[in-house]
Short mmCIF file of N, CA, C and O and ligand atoms in Angstrom, two decimals:
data_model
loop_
_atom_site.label_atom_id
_atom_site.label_comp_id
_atom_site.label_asym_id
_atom_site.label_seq_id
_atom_site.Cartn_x
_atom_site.Cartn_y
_atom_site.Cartn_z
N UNK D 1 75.29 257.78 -24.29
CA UNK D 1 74.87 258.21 -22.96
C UNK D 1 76.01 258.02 -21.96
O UNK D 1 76.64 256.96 -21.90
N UNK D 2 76.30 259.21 -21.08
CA UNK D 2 77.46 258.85 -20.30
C UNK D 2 77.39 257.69 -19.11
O UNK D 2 76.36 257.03 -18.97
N UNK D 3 78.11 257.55 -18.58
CA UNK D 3 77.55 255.91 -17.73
C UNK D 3 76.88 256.39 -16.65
O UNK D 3 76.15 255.51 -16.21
N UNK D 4 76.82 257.61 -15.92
CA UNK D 4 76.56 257.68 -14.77
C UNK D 4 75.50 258.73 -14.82
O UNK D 4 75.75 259.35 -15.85
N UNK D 5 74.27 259.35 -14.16
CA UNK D 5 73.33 260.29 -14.45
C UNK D 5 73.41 260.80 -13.02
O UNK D 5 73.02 260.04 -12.14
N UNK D 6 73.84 261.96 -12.69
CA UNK D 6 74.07 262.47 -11.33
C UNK D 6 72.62 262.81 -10.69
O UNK D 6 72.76 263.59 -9.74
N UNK D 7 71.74 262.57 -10.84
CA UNK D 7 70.39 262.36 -10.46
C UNK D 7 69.83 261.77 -10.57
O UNK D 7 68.62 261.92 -10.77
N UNK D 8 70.65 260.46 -10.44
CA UNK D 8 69.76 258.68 -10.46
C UNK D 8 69.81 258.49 -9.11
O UNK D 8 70.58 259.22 -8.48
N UNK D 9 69.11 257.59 -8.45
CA UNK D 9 69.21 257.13 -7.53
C UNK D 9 70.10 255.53 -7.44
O UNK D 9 70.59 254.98 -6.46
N UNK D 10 70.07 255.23 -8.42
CA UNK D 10 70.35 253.81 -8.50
C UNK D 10 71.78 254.06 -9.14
O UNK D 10 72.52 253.08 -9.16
N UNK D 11 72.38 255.59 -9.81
CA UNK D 11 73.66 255.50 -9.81
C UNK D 11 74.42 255.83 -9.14
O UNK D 11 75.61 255.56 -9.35
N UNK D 12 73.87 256.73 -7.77
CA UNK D 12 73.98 256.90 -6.95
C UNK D 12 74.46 255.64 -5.61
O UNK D 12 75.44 255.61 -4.85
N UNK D 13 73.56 254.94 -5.74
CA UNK D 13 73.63 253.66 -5.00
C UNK D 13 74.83 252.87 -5.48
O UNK D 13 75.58 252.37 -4.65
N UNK D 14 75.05 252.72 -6.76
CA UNK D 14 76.36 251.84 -7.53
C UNK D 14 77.36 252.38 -7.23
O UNK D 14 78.34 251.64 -7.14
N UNK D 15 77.58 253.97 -6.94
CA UNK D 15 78.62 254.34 -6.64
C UNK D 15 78.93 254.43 -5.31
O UNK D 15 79.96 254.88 -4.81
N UNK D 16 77.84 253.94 -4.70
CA UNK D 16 78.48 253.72 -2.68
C UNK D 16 77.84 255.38 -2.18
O UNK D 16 77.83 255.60 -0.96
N UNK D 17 77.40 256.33 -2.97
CA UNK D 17 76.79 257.44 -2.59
C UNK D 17 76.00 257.50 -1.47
O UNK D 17 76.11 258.27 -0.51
N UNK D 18 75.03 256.44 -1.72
CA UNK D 18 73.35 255.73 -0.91
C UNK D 18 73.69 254.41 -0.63
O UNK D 18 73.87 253.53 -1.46
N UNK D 19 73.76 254.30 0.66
CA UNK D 19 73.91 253.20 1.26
C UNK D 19 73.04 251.97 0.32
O UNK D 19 72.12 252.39 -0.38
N UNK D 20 73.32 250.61 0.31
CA UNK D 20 72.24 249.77 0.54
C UNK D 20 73.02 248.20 0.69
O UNK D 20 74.23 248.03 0.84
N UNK D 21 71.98 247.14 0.62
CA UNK D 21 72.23 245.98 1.54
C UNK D 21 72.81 245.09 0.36
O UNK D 21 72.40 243.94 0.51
N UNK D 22 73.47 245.19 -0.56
CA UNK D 22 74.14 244.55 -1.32
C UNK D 22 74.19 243.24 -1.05
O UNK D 22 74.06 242.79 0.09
N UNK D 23 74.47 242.28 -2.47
CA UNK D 23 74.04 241.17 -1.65
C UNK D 23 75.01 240.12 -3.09
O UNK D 23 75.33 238.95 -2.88
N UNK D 24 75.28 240.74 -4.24
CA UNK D 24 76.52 240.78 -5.25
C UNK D 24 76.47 242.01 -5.99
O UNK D 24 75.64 242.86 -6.30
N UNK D 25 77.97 241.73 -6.18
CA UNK D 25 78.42 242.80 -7.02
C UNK D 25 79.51 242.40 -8.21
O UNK D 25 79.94 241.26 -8.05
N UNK D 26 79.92 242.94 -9.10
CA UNK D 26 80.78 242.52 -10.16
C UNK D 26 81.06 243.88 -11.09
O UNK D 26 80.54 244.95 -10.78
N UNK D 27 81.91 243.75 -12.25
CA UNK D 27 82.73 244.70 -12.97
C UNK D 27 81.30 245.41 -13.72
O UNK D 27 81.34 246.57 -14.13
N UNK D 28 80.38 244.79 -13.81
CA UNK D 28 79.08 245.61 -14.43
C UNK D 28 77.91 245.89 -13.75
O UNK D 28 77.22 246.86 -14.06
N UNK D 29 77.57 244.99 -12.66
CA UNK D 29 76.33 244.51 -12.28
C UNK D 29 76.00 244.42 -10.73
O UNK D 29 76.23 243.32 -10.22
N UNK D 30 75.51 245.43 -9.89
CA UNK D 30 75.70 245.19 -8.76
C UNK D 30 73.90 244.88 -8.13
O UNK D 30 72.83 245.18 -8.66
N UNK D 31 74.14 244.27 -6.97
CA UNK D 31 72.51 243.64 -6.63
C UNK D 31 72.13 244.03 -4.96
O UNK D 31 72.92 244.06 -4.03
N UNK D 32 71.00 244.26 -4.93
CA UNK D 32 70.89 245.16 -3.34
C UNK D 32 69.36 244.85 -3.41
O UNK D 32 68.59 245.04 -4.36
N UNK D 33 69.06 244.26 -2.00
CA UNK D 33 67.87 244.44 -1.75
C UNK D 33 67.08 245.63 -1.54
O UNK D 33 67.44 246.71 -1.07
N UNK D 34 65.55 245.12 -2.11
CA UNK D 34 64.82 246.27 -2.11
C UNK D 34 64.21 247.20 -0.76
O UNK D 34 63.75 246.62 0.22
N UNK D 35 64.25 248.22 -0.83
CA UNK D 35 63.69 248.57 0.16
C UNK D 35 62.40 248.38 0.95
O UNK D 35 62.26 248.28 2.17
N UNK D 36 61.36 248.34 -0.19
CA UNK D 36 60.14 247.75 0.15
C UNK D 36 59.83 246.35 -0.84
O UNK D 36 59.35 246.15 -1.95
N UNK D 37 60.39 245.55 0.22
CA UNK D 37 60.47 244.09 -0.84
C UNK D 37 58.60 243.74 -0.29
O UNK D 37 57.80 244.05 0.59
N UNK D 38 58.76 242.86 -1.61
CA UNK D 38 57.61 242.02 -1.77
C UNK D 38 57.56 240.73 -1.89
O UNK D 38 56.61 240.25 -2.50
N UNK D 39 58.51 239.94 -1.37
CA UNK D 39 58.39 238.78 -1.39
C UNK D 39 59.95 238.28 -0.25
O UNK D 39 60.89 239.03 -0.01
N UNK D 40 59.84 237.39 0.07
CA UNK D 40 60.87 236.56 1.18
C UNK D 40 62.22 237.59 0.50
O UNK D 40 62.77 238.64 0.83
N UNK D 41 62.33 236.75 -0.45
CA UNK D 41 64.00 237.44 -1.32
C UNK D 41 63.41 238.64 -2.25
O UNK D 41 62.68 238.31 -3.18
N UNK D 42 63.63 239.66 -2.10
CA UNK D 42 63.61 240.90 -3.05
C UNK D 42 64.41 241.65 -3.84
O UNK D 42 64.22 242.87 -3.81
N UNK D 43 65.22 241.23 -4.51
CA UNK D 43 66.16 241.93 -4.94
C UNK D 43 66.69 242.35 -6.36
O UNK D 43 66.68 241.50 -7.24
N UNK D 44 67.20 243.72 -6.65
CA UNK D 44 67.26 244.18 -7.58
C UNK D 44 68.91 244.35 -7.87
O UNK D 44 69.81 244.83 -7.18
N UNK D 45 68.88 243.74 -9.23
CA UNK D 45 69.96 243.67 -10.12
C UNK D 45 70.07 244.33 -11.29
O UNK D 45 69.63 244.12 -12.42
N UNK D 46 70.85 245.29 -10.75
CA UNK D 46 71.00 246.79 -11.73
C UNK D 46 72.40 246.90 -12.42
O UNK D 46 73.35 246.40 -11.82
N UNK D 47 72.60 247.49 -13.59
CA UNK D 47 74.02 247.85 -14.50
C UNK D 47 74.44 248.55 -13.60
O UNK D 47 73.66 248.98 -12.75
N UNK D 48 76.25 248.92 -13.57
CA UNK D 48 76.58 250.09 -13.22
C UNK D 48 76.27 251.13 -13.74
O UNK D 48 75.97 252.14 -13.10
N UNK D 49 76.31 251.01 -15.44
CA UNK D 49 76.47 251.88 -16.48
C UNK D 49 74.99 252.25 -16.40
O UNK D 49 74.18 251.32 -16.44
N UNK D 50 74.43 253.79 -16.28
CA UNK D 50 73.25 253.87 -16.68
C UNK D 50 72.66 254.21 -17.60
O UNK D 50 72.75 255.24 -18.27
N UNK D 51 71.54 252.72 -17.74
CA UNK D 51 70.41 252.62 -18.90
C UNK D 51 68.91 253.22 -18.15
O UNK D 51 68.64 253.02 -16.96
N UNK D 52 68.00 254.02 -19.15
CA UNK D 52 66.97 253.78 -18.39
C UNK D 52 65.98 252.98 -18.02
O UNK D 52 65.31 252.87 -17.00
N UNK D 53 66.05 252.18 -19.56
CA UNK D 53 65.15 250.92 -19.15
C UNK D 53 65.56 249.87 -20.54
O UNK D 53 66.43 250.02 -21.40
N UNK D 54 64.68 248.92 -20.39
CA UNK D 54 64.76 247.95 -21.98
C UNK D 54 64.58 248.75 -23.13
O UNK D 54 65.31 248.46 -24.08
N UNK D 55 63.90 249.59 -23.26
CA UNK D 55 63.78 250.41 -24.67
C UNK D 55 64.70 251.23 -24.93
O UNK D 55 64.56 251.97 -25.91
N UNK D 56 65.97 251.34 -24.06
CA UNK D 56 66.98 251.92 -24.25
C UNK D 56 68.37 251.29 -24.36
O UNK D 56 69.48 251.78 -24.56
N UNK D 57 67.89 249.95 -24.15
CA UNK D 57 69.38 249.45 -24.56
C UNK D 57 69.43 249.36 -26.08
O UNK D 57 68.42 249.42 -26.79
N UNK D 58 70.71 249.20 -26.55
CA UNK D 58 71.36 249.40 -27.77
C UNK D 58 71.86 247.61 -28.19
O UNK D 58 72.42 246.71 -27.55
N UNK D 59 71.23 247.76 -29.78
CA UNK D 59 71.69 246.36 -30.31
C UNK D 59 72.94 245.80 -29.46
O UNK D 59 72.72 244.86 -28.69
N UNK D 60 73.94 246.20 -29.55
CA UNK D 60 75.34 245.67 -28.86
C UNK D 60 75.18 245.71 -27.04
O UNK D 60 75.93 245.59 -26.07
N UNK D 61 74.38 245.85 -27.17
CA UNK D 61 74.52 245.29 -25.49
C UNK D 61 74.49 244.03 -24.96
O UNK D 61 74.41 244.00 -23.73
N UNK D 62 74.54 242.96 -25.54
CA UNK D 62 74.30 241.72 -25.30
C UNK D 62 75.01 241.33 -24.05
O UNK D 62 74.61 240.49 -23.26
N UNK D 63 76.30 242.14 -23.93
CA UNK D 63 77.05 241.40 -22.47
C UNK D 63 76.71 242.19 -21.56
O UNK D 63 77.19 241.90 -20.46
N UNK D 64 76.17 242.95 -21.58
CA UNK D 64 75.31 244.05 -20.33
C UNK D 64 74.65 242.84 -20.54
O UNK D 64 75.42 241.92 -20.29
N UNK D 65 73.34 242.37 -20.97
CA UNK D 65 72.37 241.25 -20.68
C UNK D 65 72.70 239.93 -19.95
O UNK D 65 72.11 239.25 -19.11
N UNK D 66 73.95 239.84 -20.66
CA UNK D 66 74.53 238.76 -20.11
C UNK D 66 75.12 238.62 -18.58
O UNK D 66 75.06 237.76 -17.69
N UNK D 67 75.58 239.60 -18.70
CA UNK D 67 75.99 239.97 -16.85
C UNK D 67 75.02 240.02 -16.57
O UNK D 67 74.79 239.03 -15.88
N UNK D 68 74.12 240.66 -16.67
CA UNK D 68 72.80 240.90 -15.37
C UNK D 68 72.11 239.43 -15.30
O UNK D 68 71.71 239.00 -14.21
N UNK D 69 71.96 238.63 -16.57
CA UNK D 69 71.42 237.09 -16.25
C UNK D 69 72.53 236.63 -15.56
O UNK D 69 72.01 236.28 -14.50
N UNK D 70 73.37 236.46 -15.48
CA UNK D 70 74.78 236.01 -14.85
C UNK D 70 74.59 236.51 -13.72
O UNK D 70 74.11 235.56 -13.10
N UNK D 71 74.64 237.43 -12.98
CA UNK D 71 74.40 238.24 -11.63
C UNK D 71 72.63 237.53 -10.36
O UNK D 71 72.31 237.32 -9.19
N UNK D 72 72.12 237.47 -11.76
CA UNK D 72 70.61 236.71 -11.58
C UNK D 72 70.48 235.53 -11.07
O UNK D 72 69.76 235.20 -10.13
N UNK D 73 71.31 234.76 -11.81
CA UNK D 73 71.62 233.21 -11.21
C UNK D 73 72.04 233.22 -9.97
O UNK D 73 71.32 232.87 -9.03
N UNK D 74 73.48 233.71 -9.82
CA UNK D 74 74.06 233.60 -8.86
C UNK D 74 73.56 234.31 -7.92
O UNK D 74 73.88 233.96 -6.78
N UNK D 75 72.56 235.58 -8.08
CA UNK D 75 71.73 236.05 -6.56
C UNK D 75 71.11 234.89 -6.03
O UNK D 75 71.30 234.41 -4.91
N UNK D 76 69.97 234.26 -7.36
CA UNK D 76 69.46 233.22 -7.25
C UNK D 76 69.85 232.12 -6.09
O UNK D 76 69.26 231.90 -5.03
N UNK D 77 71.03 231.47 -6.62
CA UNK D 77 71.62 230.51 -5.84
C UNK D 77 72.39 230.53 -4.29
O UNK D 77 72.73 229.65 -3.50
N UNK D 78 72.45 231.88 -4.30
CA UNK D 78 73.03 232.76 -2.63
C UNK D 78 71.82 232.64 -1.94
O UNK D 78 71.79 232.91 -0.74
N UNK D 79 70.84 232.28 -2.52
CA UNK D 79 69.34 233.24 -1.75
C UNK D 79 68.69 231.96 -1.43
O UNK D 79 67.76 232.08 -0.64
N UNK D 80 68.97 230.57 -1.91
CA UNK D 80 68.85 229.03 -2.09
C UNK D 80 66.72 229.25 -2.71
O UNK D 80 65.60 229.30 -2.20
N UNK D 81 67.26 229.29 -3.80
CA UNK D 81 65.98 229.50 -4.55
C UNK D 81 65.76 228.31 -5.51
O UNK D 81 65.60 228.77 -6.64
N UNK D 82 65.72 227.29 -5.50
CA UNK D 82 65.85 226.37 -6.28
C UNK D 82 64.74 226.23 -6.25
O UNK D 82 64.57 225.36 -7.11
N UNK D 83 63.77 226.48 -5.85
CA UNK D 83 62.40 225.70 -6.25
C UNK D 83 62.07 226.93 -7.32
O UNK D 83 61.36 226.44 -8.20
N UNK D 84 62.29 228.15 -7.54
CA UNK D 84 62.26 229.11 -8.71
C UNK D 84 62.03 230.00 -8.22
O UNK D 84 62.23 230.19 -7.02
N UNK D 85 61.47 230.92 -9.08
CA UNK D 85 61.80 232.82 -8.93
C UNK D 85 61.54 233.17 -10.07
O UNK D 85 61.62 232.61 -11.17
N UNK D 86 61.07 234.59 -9.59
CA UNK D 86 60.30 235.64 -10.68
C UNK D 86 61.30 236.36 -11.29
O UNK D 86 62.28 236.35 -10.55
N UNK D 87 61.56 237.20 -12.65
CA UNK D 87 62.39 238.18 -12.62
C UNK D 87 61.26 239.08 -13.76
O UNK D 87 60.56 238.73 -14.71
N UNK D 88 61.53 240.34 -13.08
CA UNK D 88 60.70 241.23 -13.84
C UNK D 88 60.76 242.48 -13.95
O UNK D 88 60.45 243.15 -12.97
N UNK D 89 61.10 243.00 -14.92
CA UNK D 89 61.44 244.73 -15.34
C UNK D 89 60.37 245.20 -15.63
O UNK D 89 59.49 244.51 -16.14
N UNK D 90 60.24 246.41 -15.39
CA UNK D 90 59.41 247.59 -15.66
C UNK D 90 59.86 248.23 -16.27
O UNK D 90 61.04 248.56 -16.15
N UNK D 91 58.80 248.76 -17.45
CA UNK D 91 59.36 249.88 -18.77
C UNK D 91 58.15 250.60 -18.92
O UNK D 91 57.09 250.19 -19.41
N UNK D 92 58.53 252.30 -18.19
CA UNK D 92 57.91 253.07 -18.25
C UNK D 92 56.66 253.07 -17.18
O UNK D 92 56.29 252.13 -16.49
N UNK D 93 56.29 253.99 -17.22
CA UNK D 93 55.78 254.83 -16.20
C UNK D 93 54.12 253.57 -16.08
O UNK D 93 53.68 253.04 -15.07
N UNK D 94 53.79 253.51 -17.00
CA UNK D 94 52.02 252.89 -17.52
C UNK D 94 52.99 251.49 -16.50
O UNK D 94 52.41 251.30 -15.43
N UNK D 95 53.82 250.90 -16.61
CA UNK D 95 53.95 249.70 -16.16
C UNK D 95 54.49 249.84 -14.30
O UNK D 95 54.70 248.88 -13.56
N UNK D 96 54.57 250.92 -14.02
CA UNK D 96 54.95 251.19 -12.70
C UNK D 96 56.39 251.34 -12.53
O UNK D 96 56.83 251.59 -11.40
N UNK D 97 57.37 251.18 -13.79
CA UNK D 97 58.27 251.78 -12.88
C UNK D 97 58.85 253.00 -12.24
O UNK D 97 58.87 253.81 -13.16
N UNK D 98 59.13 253.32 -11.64
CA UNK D 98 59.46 254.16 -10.67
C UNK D 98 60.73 254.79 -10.52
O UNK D 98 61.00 255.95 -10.19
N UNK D 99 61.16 254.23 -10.70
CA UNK D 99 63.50 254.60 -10.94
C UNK D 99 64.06 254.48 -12.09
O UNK D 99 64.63 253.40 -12.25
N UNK D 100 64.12 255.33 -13.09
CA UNK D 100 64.15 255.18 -14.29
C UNK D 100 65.75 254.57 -14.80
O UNK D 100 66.21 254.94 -15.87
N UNK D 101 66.46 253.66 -13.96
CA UNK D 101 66.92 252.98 -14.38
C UNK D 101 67.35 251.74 -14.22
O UNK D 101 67.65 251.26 -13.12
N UNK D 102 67.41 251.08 -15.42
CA UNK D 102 67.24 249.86 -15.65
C UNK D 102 67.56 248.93 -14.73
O UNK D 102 68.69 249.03 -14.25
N UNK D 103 66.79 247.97 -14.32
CA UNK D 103 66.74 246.94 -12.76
C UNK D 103 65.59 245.47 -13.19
O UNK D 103 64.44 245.48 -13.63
N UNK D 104 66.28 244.62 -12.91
CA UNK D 104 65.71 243.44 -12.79
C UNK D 104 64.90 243.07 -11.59
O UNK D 104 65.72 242.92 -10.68
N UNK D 105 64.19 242.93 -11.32
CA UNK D 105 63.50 242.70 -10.20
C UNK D 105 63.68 240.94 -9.54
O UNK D 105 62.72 240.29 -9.97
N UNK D 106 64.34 240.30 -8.90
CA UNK D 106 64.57 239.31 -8.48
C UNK D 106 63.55 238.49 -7.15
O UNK D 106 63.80 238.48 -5.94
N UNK D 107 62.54 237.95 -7.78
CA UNK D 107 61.65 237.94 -6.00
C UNK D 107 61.31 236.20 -6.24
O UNK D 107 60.88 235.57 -7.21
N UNK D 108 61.80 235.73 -4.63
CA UNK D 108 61.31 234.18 -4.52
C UNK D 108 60.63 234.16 -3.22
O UNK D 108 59.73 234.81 -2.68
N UNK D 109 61.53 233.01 -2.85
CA UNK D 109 60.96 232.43 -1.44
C UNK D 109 58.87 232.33 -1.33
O UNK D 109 58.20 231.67 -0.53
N UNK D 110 58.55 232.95 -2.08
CA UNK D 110 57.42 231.90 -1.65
C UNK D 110 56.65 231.85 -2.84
O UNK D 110 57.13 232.38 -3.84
N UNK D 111 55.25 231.15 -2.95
CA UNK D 111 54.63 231.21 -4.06
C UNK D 111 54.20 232.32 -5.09
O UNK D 111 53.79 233.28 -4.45
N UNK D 112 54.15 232.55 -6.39
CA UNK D 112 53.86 233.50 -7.12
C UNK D 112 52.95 233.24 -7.43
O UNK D 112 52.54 232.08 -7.38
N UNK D 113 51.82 234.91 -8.19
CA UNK D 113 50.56 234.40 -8.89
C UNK D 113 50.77 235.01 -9.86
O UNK D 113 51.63 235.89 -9.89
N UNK D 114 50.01 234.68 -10.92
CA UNK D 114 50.09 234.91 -12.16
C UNK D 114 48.53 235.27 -12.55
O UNK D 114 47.70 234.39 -12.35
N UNK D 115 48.16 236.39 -13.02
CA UNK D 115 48.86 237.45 -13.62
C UNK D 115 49.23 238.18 -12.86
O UNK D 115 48.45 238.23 -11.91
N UNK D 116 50.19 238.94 -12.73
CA UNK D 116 50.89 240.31 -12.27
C UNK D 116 49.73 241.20 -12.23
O UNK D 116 48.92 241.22 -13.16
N UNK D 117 49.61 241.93 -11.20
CA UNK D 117 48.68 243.28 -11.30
C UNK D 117 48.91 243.90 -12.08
O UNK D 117 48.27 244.94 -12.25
P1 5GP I 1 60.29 250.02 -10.24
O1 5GP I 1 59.02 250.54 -9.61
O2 5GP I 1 61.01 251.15 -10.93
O3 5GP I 1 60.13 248.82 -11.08
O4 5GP I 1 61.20 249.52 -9.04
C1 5GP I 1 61.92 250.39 -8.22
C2 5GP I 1 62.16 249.67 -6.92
O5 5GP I 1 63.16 250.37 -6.21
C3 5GP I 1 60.93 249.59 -6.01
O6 5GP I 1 60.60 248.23 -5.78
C4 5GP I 1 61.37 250.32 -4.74
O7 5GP I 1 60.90 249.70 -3.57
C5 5GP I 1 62.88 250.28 -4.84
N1 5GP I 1 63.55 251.40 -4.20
C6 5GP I 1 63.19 252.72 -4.31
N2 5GP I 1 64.07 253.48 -3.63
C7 5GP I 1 64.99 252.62 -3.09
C8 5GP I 1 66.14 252.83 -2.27
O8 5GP I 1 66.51 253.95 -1.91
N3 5GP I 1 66.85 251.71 -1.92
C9 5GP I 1 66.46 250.46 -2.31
N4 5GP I 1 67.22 249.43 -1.89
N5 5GP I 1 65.39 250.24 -3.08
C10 5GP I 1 64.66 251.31 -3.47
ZN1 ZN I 2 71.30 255.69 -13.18
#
């Protein structure tokens, strides 16, 4: 798959196309708050390279995984989240996602409930 899908929104955004509120960035992995956040800290930590979701990454991706947990922390720790935080992807449409490519969902600052809608 080539890295970039000229009708993503989110590769769009990686490439500085679509503005947004960035908040890290790195050689794979860049992070921008959400537009319609849901919680204190909202933020999504996306590949450059575009995947569409978990069922599309490839055995050898492990350091794509690894950057984006790497990117995760350190949003984490910018955002002073130490008491914890949610992280949560969506795969496919039945689960709500919406931007078909691949994004971590990063949300703290206040209490979570469990189960997820
Ligand atoms: P999904 O529903 O695919 O799991 O998550 C997509 C997320 O992208 C949603 O939470 C939505 O609010 C966010 N989003 C959609 N369009 C934009 C945009 O143009 N900019 C930003 N920063 N977030 C967006
Ligand atoms: Zn994309």
């Amino acid at each position: 798959m080539s890295d970039r899908d000229p009708d993503c929104l989110f590769c769009k955004i990686a490439a500085g196309d679509i503005p947004s509120d960035r908040v890290y960035e790195d050689d794979a992995v860049i992070a921008f708050r959400d537009i319609h956040p849901q919680a204190p800290t909202h933020v999504l930590v996306v590949p450059r390279r575009h995947v569409p979701d978990v069922d599309t990454l490839a055995d050898d991706d492990a350091g794509l995984l690894s950057a984006l947990f790497a990117a995760v922390r350190r949003v984490a720790e910018l955002e002073g989240l130490a008491k914890g935080y949610r992280v949560v992807t969506n795969v496919g449409a039945e689960s709500g996602q919406s931007v078909f490519h691949l994004h971590l969902h990063l949300l703290g600052g206040r209490r979570m409930r469990w189960p997820p809608g």
